CSV table of C-alpha atoms in Angstrom, one decimal:
chain,number,residue,atom,x,y,z
L,1,MET,CA,29.0,-0.2,21.4
L,2,LYS,CA,31.1,2.5,19.9
L,3,HIS,CA,31.2,6.0,21.5
L,4,MET,CA,31.1,9.6,20.2
L,5,TYR,CA,34.3,11.7,20.3
L,6,VAL,CA,34.0,15.0,22.0
L,7,SER,CA,36.7,17.1,23.6
L,8,GLY,CA,39.2,14.3,23.2
L,9,GLU,CA,36.9,11.9,25.2
L,10,TRP,CA,34.9,8.9,24.1
L,11,VAL,CA,31.4,9.4,25.4
L,12,GLU,CA,27.8,8.0,25.3
L,13,SER,CA,24.9,10.2,24.4
L,14,GLU,CA,23.4,12.2,27.2
L,15,ASP,CA,20.2,9.9,27.4
L,16,LYS,CA,22.2,6.7,26.7
L,17,ARG,CA,20.1,5.9,23.5
L,18,THR,CA,21.8,4.2,20.6
L,19,VAL,CA,21.5,3.8,16.8
L,20,ALA,CA,22.2,0.5,15.1
L,21,THR,CA,24.2,0.5,11.9
L,22,LYS,CA,23.6,-2.5,9.5
L,23,ASP,CA,25.5,-4.4,6.9
L,24,PRO,CA,23.6,-3.5,3.7
L,25,ALA,CA,24.2,-6.9,2.2
L,26,THR,CA,22.6,-8.8,5.0
L,27,GLN,CA,20.8,-6.2,7.1
L,28,GLU,CA,22.6,-7.6,10.1
L,29,VAL,CA,23.5,-5.2,12.9
L,30,ILE,CA,27.3,-4.6,12.9
L,31,ALA,CA,27.6,-1.9,15.5
L,32,GLU,CA,25.6,0.5,17.8
L,33,VAL,CA,26.6,4.1,18.2
L,34,PRO,CA,25.2,6.8,20.4
L,35,ARG,CA,22.0,8.5,19.3
L,36,GLY,CA,23.2,12.1,19.9
L,37,GLY,CA,20.7,14.8,20.6
L,38,LYS,CA,20.6,18.5,21.3
L,39,GLU,CA,22.5,18.2,24.6
L,40,ASP,CA,25.3,16.2,22.9
L,41,VAL,CA,25.6,18.8,20.1
L,42,GLN,CA,25.6,21.6,22.6
L,43,ARG,CA,28.6,20.0,24.4
L,44,ALA,CA,30.5,19.4,21.1
L,45,VAL,CA,29.9,22.8,19.7
L,46,LEU,CA,30.8,24.6,23.0
L,47,THR,CA,33.9,22.5,23.2
L,48,ALA,CA,34.9,23.4,19.7
L,49,ARG,CA,34.2,27.1,20.5
L,50,LYS,CA,36.3,27.0,23.6
L,51,THR,CA,39.1,25.3,21.8
L,52,PHE,CA,39.0,27.7,18.9
L,53,GLU,CA,39.3,30.7,21.2
L,54,SER,CA,41.9,29.1,23.4
L,55,GLU,CA,45.4,30.7,23.5
L,56,GLU,CA,46.8,27.3,22.5
L,57,TRP,CA,44.9,27.0,19.3
L,58,GLN,CA,45.1,30.7,18.4
L,59,ASP,CA,48.9,30.6,18.7
L,60,PHE,CA,49.2,27.1,17.1
L,61,ALA,CA,51.6,27.4,14.2
L,62,ALA,CA,50.3,26.9,10.7
L,63,GLU,CA,53.2,24.6,9.8
L,64,GLU,CA,52.4,22.4,12.9
L,65,ARG,CA,48.8,22.1,11.7
L,66,GLY,CA,50.3,20.9,8.4
L,67,ARG,CA,52.5,18.3,10.2
L,68,ILE,CA,49.5,16.9,12.0
L,69,LEU,CA,47.5,16.6,8.8
L,70,PHE,CA,50.4,14.9,7.1
L,71,ASP,CA,50.7,12.6,10.1
L,72,MET,CA,47.0,11.8,9.7
L,73,ALA,CA,47.6,10.8,6.1
L,74,GLY,CA,50.3,8.3,7.2
L,75,ARG,CA,48.0,6.9,9.9
L,76,ILE,CA,45.2,6.5,7.5
L,77,ARG,CA,47.5,4.5,5.1
L,78,ALA,CA,48.8,2.4,8.0
L,79,ALA,CA,45.2,1.5,9.0
L,80,SER,CA,44.0,1.4,5.4
L,81,GLU,CA,42.7,-2.2,5.4
L,82,GLU,CA,40.8,-1.8,8.6
L,83,LEU,CA,39.3,1.5,7.3
L,84,ALA,CA,38.4,-0.1,4.0
L,85,GLN,CA,36.6,-3.0,5.7
L,86,LEU,CA,34.7,-0.7,8.0
L,87,GLU,CA,33.6,1.3,4.9
L,88,THR,CA,32.5,-1.8,3.1
L,89,LYS,CA,30.6,-3.2,6.0
L,90,ASP,CA,28.9,0.2,6.5
L,91,THR,CA,28.1,1.1,2.9
L,92,GLY,CA,28.0,-2.3,1.2
L,93,LYS,CA,30.3,-1.1,-1.6
L,94,PRO,CA,33.0,-3.5,-3.1
L,95,ILE,CA,36.1,-3.7,-1.0
L,96,SER,CA,38.3,-2.5,-3.9
L,97,GLN,CA,36.2,0.7,-4.2
L,98,ALA,CA,36.5,1.2,-0.4
L,99,ARG,CA,40.2,0.8,-0.6
L,100,GLY,CA,40.2,3.6,-3.2
L,101,ASP,CA,38.1,5.7,-1.0
L,102,VAL,CA,40.6,5.3,1.9
L,103,GLU,CA,43.5,6.3,-0.3
L,104,ALA,CA,41.6,9.4,-1.4
L,105,ALA,CA,41.0,10.2,2.2
L,106,ALA,CA,44.7,10.0,2.9
L,107,ARG,CA,45.4,12.2,-0.2
L,108,TYR,CA,43.0,14.9,1.2
L,109,PHE,CA,44.9,15.2,4.4
L,110,GLU,CA,48.2,15.1,2.5
L,111,TYR,CA,47.1,17.8,0.1
L,112,TYR,CA,45.7,20.2,2.6
L,113,ALA,CA,48.7,19.6,4.9
L,114,GLY,CA,50.8,21.2,2.3
L,115,MET,CA,48.6,24.3,2.2
L,116,ALA,CA,48.3,25.0,5.9
L,117,ASP,CA,51.1,27.6,5.9
L,118,LYS,CA,50.4,29.0,2.5
L,119,ILE,CA,47.1,30.9,3.2
L,120,PHE,CA,48.2,34.3,1.8
L,121,GLY,CA,46.7,37.8,1.8
L,122,GLU,CA,47.6,40.8,-0.5
L,123,THR,CA,48.8,44.3,-0.3
L,124,ILE,CA,46.6,46.9,-2.0
L,125,PRO,CA,47.9,50.3,-3.3
L,126,ILE,CA,45.8,53.1,-1.8
L,127,GLN,CA,47.8,56.2,-1.2
L,128,ALA,CA,51.4,57.0,-0.3
L,129,ASP,CA,50.8,57.3,3.4
L,130,VAL,CA,48.6,54.2,3.9
L,131,LEU,CA,49.7,50.6,3.9
L,132,ASP,CA,46.7,48.5,3.1
L,133,TYR,CA,46.7,44.7,3.2
L,134,THR,CA,44.4,41.7,3.6
L,135,VAL,CA,44.7,38.6,5.7
L,136,ARG,CA,42.6,35.4,5.6
L,137,GLU,CA,41.5,34.2,9.0
L,138,PRO,CA,39.7,31.0,10.1
L,139,VAL,CA,35.9,31.4,10.3
L,140,GLY,CA,35.7,29.6,13.7
L,141,VAL,CA,33.6,26.5,14.5
L,142,THR,CA,32.6,24.5,11.4
L,143,ALA,CA,29.8,22.0,11.0
L,144,HIS,CA,30.2,19.0,8.7
L,145,ILE,CA,27.1,17.0,7.8
L,146,ILE,CA,28.3,13.9,6.0
L,147,PRO,CA,26.3,11.7,3.6
L,148,TRP,CA,26.2,7.9,3.7
L,149,ASN,CA,27.6,7.1,0.2
L,150,TYR,CA,31.2,8.1,0.6
L,151,PRO,CA,31.6,8.7,4.3
L,152,ILE,CA,35.4,8.5,4.7
L,153,GLN,CA,36.1,10.6,1.6
L,154,ILE,CA,33.7,13.3,2.3
L,155,THR,CA,34.6,13.6,6.0
L,156,SER,CA,38.2,13.9,5.1
L,157,ARG,CA,37.9,16.4,2.3
L,158,SER,CA,36.1,19.0,4.3
L,159,THR,CA,37.6,18.5,7.8
L,160,ALA,CA,41.2,18.5,6.4
L,161,ALA,CA,40.6,21.8,4.7
L,162,ALA,CA,38.9,23.3,7.8
L,163,ILE,CA,41.7,22.3,10.1
L,164,ALA,CA,44.4,23.4,7.7
L,165,THR,CA,43.0,26.9,7.8
L,166,GLY,CA,42.8,27.0,11.6
L,167,ASN,CA,39.2,26.1,12.4
L,168,THR,CA,37.7,23.6,14.8
L,169,VAL,CA,35.1,21.1,13.6
L,170,VAL,CA,32.1,19.1,14.6
L,171,VAL,CA,31.3,16.2,12.3
L,172,LYS,CA,27.8,14.6,12.1
L,173,PRO,CA,28.2,11.4,10.1
L,174,ALA,CA,25.1,9.8,8.5
L,175,GLU,CA,23.3,7.5,11.0
L,176,ASP,CA,23.7,4.6,8.5
L,177,THR,CA,27.5,4.9,8.1
L,178,PRO,CA,29.3,6.4,11.1
L,179,LEU,CA,32.1,3.9,11.6
L,180,THR,CA,34.9,5.4,9.5
L,181,ALA,CA,34.3,8.9,11.0
L,182,LEU,CA,34.8,7.4,14.4
L,183,LYS,CA,37.9,5.7,13.3
L,184,LEU,CA,39.3,9.0,12.0
L,185,ALA,CA,38.6,10.4,15.5
L,186,GLU,CA,40.6,7.5,16.9
L,187,LEU,CA,43.5,8.3,14.6
L,188,PHE,CA,43.3,12.1,15.4
L,189,ASP,CA,43.4,11.2,19.1
L,190,GLU,CA,46.8,9.6,18.5
L,191,THR,CA,48.3,12.8,17.0
L,192,SER,CA,49.3,16.0,18.7
L,193,LEU,CA,46.2,17.8,17.6
L,194,PRO,CA,44.7,19.7,20.6
L,195,LYS,CA,41.7,18.0,22.1
L,196,GLY,CA,38.5,19.7,21.1
L,197,VAL,CA,39.6,20.6,17.5
L,198,PHE,CA,38.0,17.5,16.0
L,199,ASN,CA,34.7,16.3,17.4
L,200,VAL,CA,32.2,13.6,16.2
L,201,VAL,CA,28.5,13.5,17.2
L,202,THR,CA,26.6,10.4,15.9
L,203,GLY,CA,22.9,10.1,15.6
L,204,TYR,CA,19.9,11.0,13.3
L,205,GLY,CA,19.8,14.0,11.0
L,206,LYS,CA,16.5,15.2,12.4
L,207,GLU,CA,17.9,15.2,15.9
L,208,ALA,CA,21.7,15.7,16.0
L,209,GLY,CA,22.0,17.2,12.5
L,210,ASP,CA,19.2,19.6,13.1
L,211,ALA,CA,20.6,20.8,16.4
L,212,LEU,CA,24.0,21.3,14.8
L,213,ILE,CA,22.9,23.4,11.8
L,214,HIS,CA,20.8,25.6,14.1
L,215,HIS,CA,23.4,26.1,16.8
L,216,PRO,CA,24.2,29.8,17.1
L,217,GLU,CA,27.9,29.1,17.8
L,218,ILE,CA,28.4,27.5,14.3
L,219,ASN,CA,30.2,29.8,11.8
L,220,HIS,CA,30.0,27.6,8.7
L,221,ILE,CA,28.0,24.6,7.5
L,222,THR,CA,29.2,22.1,5.0
L,223,PHE,CA,26.5,19.8,3.7
L,224,THR,CA,26.4,17.0,1.1
L,225,GLY,CA,23.0,15.4,0.5
L,226,SER,CA,19.6,15.8,-1.0
L,227,VAL,CA,18.0,19.0,-2.3
L,228,GLN,CA,15.2,18.7,0.2
L,229,THR,CA,17.6,18.6,3.2
L,230,GLY,CA,19.9,21.2,1.6
L,231,ARG,CA,17.0,23.7,1.7
L,232,LEU,CA,16.6,23.1,5.4
L,233,VAL,CA,20.4,23.6,5.9
L,234,MET,CA,20.3,26.8,3.9
L,235,GLU,CA,17.3,28.1,6.0
L,236,ALA,CA,19.2,27.3,9.2
L,237,GLY,CA,22.3,29.1,8.0
L,238,SER,CA,20.2,32.1,7.1
L,239,LYS,CA,18.7,32.4,10.6
L,240,ASN,CA,22.2,32.7,12.1
L,241,ILE,CA,23.7,34.5,9.1
L,242,VAL,CA,26.4,31.9,8.5
L,243,PRO,CA,27.7,30.7,5.1
L,244,VAL,CA,26.9,27.3,3.8
L,245,THR,CA,28.6,25.0,1.2
L,246,LEU,CA,26.0,22.8,-0.4
L,247,GLU,CA,26.7,19.8,-2.7
L,248,LEU,CA,23.2,18.4,-3.5
L,249,GLY,CA,23.6,15.8,-6.2
L,250,GLY,CA,23.1,15.7,-9.9
L,251,LYS,CA,21.6,14.1,-13.0
L,252,SER,CA,24.8,14.1,-14.9
L,253,PRO,CA,25.0,13.2,-18.7
L,254,ASN,CA,27.6,11.5,-20.8
L,255,ILE,CA,27.4,13.0,-24.2
L,256,VAL,CA,28.7,10.5,-26.8
L,257,PHE,CA,29.4,11.6,-30.4
L,258,ALA,CA,29.8,9.3,-33.4
L,259,ASP,CA,33.5,10.0,-33.7
L,260,ALA,CA,34.3,9.0,-30.1
L,261,LYS,CA,36.4,5.9,-29.4
L,262,LEU,CA,33.3,3.8,-28.6
L,263,ASP,CA,35.0,0.8,-26.8
L,264,GLU,CA,36.8,3.1,-24.4
L,265,THR,CA,33.8,5.3,-24.0
L,266,ALA,CA,31.5,2.4,-23.2
L,267,LYS,CA,33.7,1.3,-20.4
L,268,TRP,CA,33.5,4.7,-18.8
L,269,VAL,CA,29.8,5.2,-19.3
L,270,VAL,CA,29.1,1.9,-17.5
L,271,LYS,CA,31.6,2.6,-14.7
L,272,SER,CA,30.1,6.0,-14.1
L,273,ILE,CA,26.7,4.6,-13.4
L,274,VAL,CA,27.5,1.4,-11.6
L,275,GLN,CA,30.2,2.6,-9.2
L,276,ASN,CA,28.9,2.2,-5.6
L,277,ALA,CA,25.7,0.7,-7.1
L,278,GLY,CA,24.9,4.1,-8.7
L,279,GLN,CA,24.8,5.8,-5.3
L,280,THR,CA,27.1,8.6,-6.3
L,281,CYS,CA,26.2,12.3,-6.6
L,282,SER,CA,28.2,12.6,-9.8
L,283,ALA,CA,26.9,9.3,-11.4
L,284,GLY,CA,26.6,9.4,-15.1
L,285,SER,CA,22.9,8.7,-15.0
L,286,ARG,CA,21.9,10.0,-18.4
L,287,LEU,CA,23.4,8.9,-21.7
L,288,LEU,CA,23.0,11.3,-24.7
L,289,ILE,CA,24.1,9.4,-27.8
L,290,GLU,CA,24.4,10.6,-31.4
L,291,GLU,CA,21.6,9.0,-33.3
L,292,GLY,CA,23.7,7.3,-35.9
L,293,VAL,CA,25.7,5.1,-33.4
L,294,LYS,CA,22.9,4.6,-30.9
L,295,GLU,CA,22.2,0.9,-31.5
L,296,GLU,CA,25.9,-0.1,-31.8
L,297,PHE,CA,26.8,1.7,-28.6
L,298,LEU,CA,23.8,0.4,-26.6
L,299,GLN,CA,24.8,-3.1,-27.5
L,300,ARG,CA,28.3,-2.5,-26.1
L,301,ILE,CA,27.0,-1.1,-22.7
L,302,GLN,CA,24.2,-3.7,-22.4
L,303,LYS,CA,26.7,-6.5,-22.9
L,304,GLN,CA,29.0,-5.0,-20.2
L,305,MET,CA,26.2,-4.5,-17.7
L,306,GLU,CA,24.9,-8.0,-18.1
L,307,SER,CA,28.3,-9.4,-17.4
L,308,LEU,CA,28.8,-7.6,-14.1
L,309,SER,CA,28.7,-9.5,-10.8
L,310,LEU,CA,26.6,-8.6,-7.8
L,311,GLY,CA,27.4,-9.6,-4.2
L,312,ARG,CA,28.6,-8.8,-0.8
L,313,GLY,CA,31.1,-6.0,-0.7
L,314,MET,CA,33.8,-8.0,1.1
L,315,ASP,CA,33.7,-10.5,-1.8
L,316,ASP,CA,34.6,-7.6,-4.1
L,317,PRO,CA,32.0,-8.0,-6.8
L,318,ASP,CA,31.4,-5.3,-9.5
L,319,LEU,CA,28.3,-4.0,-7.6
L,320,GLY,CA,27.3,-4.3,-4.0
L,321,PRO,CA,23.7,-3.8,-2.7
L,322,VAL,CA,22.0,-0.4,-2.4
L,323,LEU,CA,22.2,0.9,1.1
L,324,SER,CA,18.8,0.0,2.6
L,325,GLN,CA,15.2,-0.9,2.1
L,326,LYS,CA,14.3,2.8,2.1
L,327,GLN,CA,16.8,3.5,-0.7
L,328,TYR,CA,15.7,0.5,-2.7
L,329,GLU,CA,12.1,1.5,-2.5
L,330,ARG,CA,13.0,5.0,-3.8
L,331,ILE,CA,14.7,3.4,-6.8
L,332,GLU,CA,11.8,1.0,-7.3
L,333,MET,CA,9.4,4.0,-7.3
L,334,PHE,CA,11.2,5.5,-10.3
L,335,LEU,CA,11.3,2.2,-12.1
L,336,ASP,CA,7.5,1.9,-11.7
L,337,ILE,CA,7.0,5.3,-13.2
L,338,ALA,CA,9.1,4.4,-16.2
L,339,LYS,CA,7.1,1.2,-16.7
L,340,LYS,CA,3.8,3.2,-16.5
L,341,GLU,CA,5.2,5.5,-19.2
L,342,ASN,CA,5.9,2.5,-21.4
L,343,ALA,CA,9.6,3.0,-21.5
L,344,SER,CA,11.8,0.2,-22.8
L,345,PHE,CA,14.0,-1.7,-20.3
L,346,LEU,CA,16.9,-2.9,-22.3
L,347,THR,CA,18.4,-4.7,-19.3
L,348,GLY,CA,17.9,-4.9,-15.5
L,349,GLY,CA,15.2,-3.2,-13.6
L,350,GLU,CA,14.7,-6.2,-11.2
L,351,ARG,CA,16.0,-7.1,-7.7
L,352,VAL,CA,18.6,-9.8,-7.8
L,353,HIS,CA,19.0,-12.7,-5.4
L,354,VAL,CA,22.5,-13.2,-3.9
L,355,ASP,CA,23.2,-16.5,-2.0
L,356,GLY,CA,23.8,-15.8,1.7
L,357,CYS,CA,22.5,-12.2,1.4
L,358,GLU,CA,18.8,-12.9,1.0
L,359,ASP,CA,17.9,-9.7,2.9
L,360,GLY,CA,20.2,-7.5,0.9
L,361,TYR,CA,18.8,-5.1,-1.7
L,362,PHE,CA,20.6,-5.9,-4.9
L,363,LEU,CA,19.5,-4.3,-8.1
L,364,ALA,CA,20.6,-5.4,-11.6
L,365,PRO,CA,22.2,-2.6,-13.6
L,366,THR,CA,19.5,-1.0,-15.6
L,367,ILE,CA,19.2,0.7,-19.0
L,368,ILE,CA,16.0,2.6,-19.8
L,369,ASP,CA,15.2,3.9,-23.3
L,370,GLY,CA,12.2,5.7,-24.7
L,371,LEU,CA,11.6,8.1,-21.9
L,372,ASP,CA,10.4,11.6,-22.5
L,373,PRO,CA,13.3,14.0,-21.5
L,374,HIS,CA,11.0,15.7,-19.1
L,375,SER,CA,9.8,12.6,-17.4
L,376,GLU,CA,10.4,12.5,-13.6
L,377,VAL,CA,12.7,9.6,-14.2
L,378,ALA,CA,14.8,11.6,-16.6
L,379,GLN,CA,14.9,14.7,-14.4
L,380,GLU,CA,15.3,13.6,-10.8
L,381,GLU,CA,18.3,11.9,-9.1
L,382,ILE,CA,17.5,8.2,-8.6
L,383,PHE,CA,20.7,7.2,-6.8
L,384,GLY,CA,20.9,3.7,-8.1
L,385,PRO,CA,22.5,1.9,-11.1
L,386,VAL,CA,19.8,3.2,-13.5
L,387,LEU,CA,20.8,4.7,-16.9
L,388,SER,CA,18.4,6.7,-19.0
L,389,VAL,CA,19.1,6.9,-22.8
L,390,PHE,CA,18.3,9.8,-25.2
L,391,THR,CA,19.5,10.6,-28.7
L,392,PHE,CA,20.4,13.7,-30.6
L,393,LYS,CA,21.2,14.6,-34.2
L,394,GLU,CA,23.2,17.8,-33.8
L,395,GLU,CA,25.6,19.4,-31.4
L,396,GLN,CA,23.1,22.1,-30.3
L,397,GLU,CA,20.5,19.5,-29.5
L,398,ALA,CA,23.0,17.7,-27.3
L,399,ILE,CA,23.8,20.9,-25.4
L,400,GLN,CA,20.1,21.5,-24.9
L,401,LEU,CA,19.4,18.0,-23.6
L,402,ALA,CA,22.5,18.1,-21.3
L,403,ASN,CA,21.3,21.4,-19.7
L,404,ASP,CA,17.6,20.5,-19.5
L,405,THR,CA,17.4,19.3,-15.9
L,406,PRO,CA,17.3,21.1,-12.5
L,407,TYR,CA,20.9,19.9,-11.8
L,408,GLY,CA,24.4,20.8,-13.1
L,409,LEU,CA,27.1,18.8,-11.3
L,410,VAL,CA,29.2,16.8,-13.8
L,411,THR,CA,29.2,16.2,-17.6
L,412,GLY,CA,31.2,13.8,-19.7
L,413,VAL,CA,31.9,14.7,-23.4
L,414,TRP,CA,33.2,12.0,-25.7
L,415,THR,CA,34.5,13.2,-29.1
L,416,GLU,CA,37.7,13.3,-31.1
L,417,ASN,CA,36.8,16.8,-32.3
L,418,ILE,CA,38.7,19.2,-30.1
L,419,GLY,CA,36.8,22.3,-31.3
L,420,ARG,CA,33.5,20.6,-30.4
L,421,ALA,CA,34.9,19.5,-27.0
L,422,HIS,CA,35.7,23.1,-26.1
L,423,ARG,CA,32.4,24.5,-27.5
L,424,LEU,CA,30.5,22.1,-25.3
L,425,ALA,CA,32.7,22.7,-22.2
L,426,ARG,CA,31.8,26.4,-22.6
L,427,LYS,CA,28.1,25.9,-23.0
L,428,ILE,CA,27.4,23.1,-20.5
L,429,ARG,CA,26.0,24.3,-17.2
L,430,ALA,CA,27.9,22.0,-14.9
L,431,GLY,CA,30.6,22.5,-12.3
L,432,GLN,CA,32.9,19.9,-13.8
L,433,VAL,CA,33.2,18.9,-17.5
L,434,PHE,CA,35.3,15.9,-18.4
L,435,ILE,CA,36.5,15.5,-22.0
L,436,ASN,CA,37.1,11.8,-23.0
L,437,ASN,CA,37.3,10.7,-19.3
L,438,TYR,CA,35.0,10.8,-16.3
L,439,GLY,CA,36.2,11.4,-12.8
L,440,ALA,CA,39.9,11.8,-13.2
L,441,GLY,CA,40.9,9.4,-10.4
L,442,GLY,CA,39.0,11.2,-7.6
L,443,GLY,CA,40.2,14.7,-8.5
L,444,ILE,CA,41.5,15.7,-5.1
L,445,GLN,CA,43.0,18.9,-6.6
L,446,MET,CA,40.0,19.7,-8.8
L,447,PRO,CA,37.3,22.1,-7.5
L,448,PHE,CA,34.0,20.2,-7.2
L,449,GLY,CA,30.5,21.6,-7.0
L,450,GLY,CA,27.5,22.4,-9.0
L,451,TYR,CA,25.2,24.8,-10.9
L,452,LYS,CA,21.5,25.2,-10.2
L,453,LYS,CA,20.0,22.7,-7.7
L,454,SER,CA,23.3,20.8,-7.5
L,455,GLY,CA,24.3,23.5,-4.9
L,456,PHE,CA,26.9,26.1,-4.6
L,457,GLY,CA,30.4,26.6,-3.2
L,458,ARG,CA,33.3,24.3,-4.1
L,459,GLU,CA,34.9,21.3,-2.3
L,460,LYS,CA,38.3,19.9,-3.2
L,461,GLY,CA,41.4,21.8,-4.5
L,462,LEU,CA,42.6,25.2,-3.4
L,463,GLU,CA,39.1,26.7,-3.9
L,464,ALA,CA,37.8,24.8,-0.9
L,465,LEU,CA,40.1,26.7,1.4
L,466,LYS,CA,37.9,29.8,0.8
L,467,ASN,CA,35.0,28.0,2.5
L,468,TYR,CA,36.8,28.1,5.8
L,469,THR,CA,38.4,31.5,5.8
L,470,ILE,CA,37.1,35.1,6.1
L,471,LEU,CA,38.9,38.1,4.6
L,472,LYS,CA,40.0,41.0,6.7
L,473,ASN,CA,41.3,44.3,5.4
L,474,VAL,CA,43.8,46.3,7.4
L,475,ALA,CA,44.7,49.9,6.6
L,476,VAL,CA,47.7,51.5,8.4
L,477,LYS,CA,48.3,55.2,8.3
L,478,MET,CA,52.0,55.7,8.3
């Protein structure tokens, strides 16, 4: 059994209960971790509070925080294959994708290492005998609720920014995928980071997660996950009057115009919906295609999808399994709705048998045409390799379709008309708009977050540093 990491110690849960984590491809138990509860969260948060207020951490030089984060980047790269295998066993994703996630994690630590001693304030002209200036200070103890689809990336992106700005952290990884967060704790333990700055409490969201977001000593909550749970996080933050950063998913469109380079576009459209078996908040789950090239373009993506391999993540197929029976049944519910609405399944829509992985939940990449744009299938996040297709005749119609969901996370625009590209970028209600590309290689430096029910606040880039600092104004009478 693996242990939680609190105050620089590896500990069991207070009541000694555990949670099993399973290989999604086989449903075999690969590890057991502590089932943390209220008492365990209490210990972790009070440890983080005591450490934050300690003279050691308050006087800890910003450049030294940067050196430790840079050291972490090197340690992640040195342990990259072990981390990638843990990520693949935990999530089921192809090992090549897990390796990419590990490198992205290293890049987050590297990127924020460089910013640790560059958190600036400003001087503000007031009057001749008053010197007025601002400073940005750490908020305090930060809570990080991590989803199961990209655990090492999302743990790294928020905790690196929080530590760079001088905060202490308590991480609650998803109960399904805790292994890489615990490995990061192991790597932190080998650095000179003071014990108690980085803490990991494993367990269920309704137990450990709920206790964490309601704890009165938490000063900021970062959450990535569903809208439903996001509402609960926001309510908890409001009770203690603490800020929250919410990234709550999307129903992101790829908008393809007739003048696009269709071969290149087709590759990206497919990649954007099948990566991590479609279990990606920024997945390109809607295809909006100009009417005149619809049939030609659909033939391209259907051919590509039908050529993709499915299998166990360690064998590095194109798609691994969806995470669990619960997740598969959610996807299946949406597919059943589409069938009842007499939508056309151009390919996929069925569970796939994989030799040696009979208990894994593998779903063939799916293209659905003929849905009403206001169908639940067209409006809600499915979180699987399921692409819904819609057509448009004119630019304004494409914009209307793109914006006509409760979400606004990412949009891809595919056109050789630069004026049109800029017009759409201005009118699309999404936190990221990609022109003739989708994702930009992980986008460590690019602010990431949504409009509408996709949440608020921004992760990644310099913008994320604002999540973990509070502005103080100082006025000095001279």
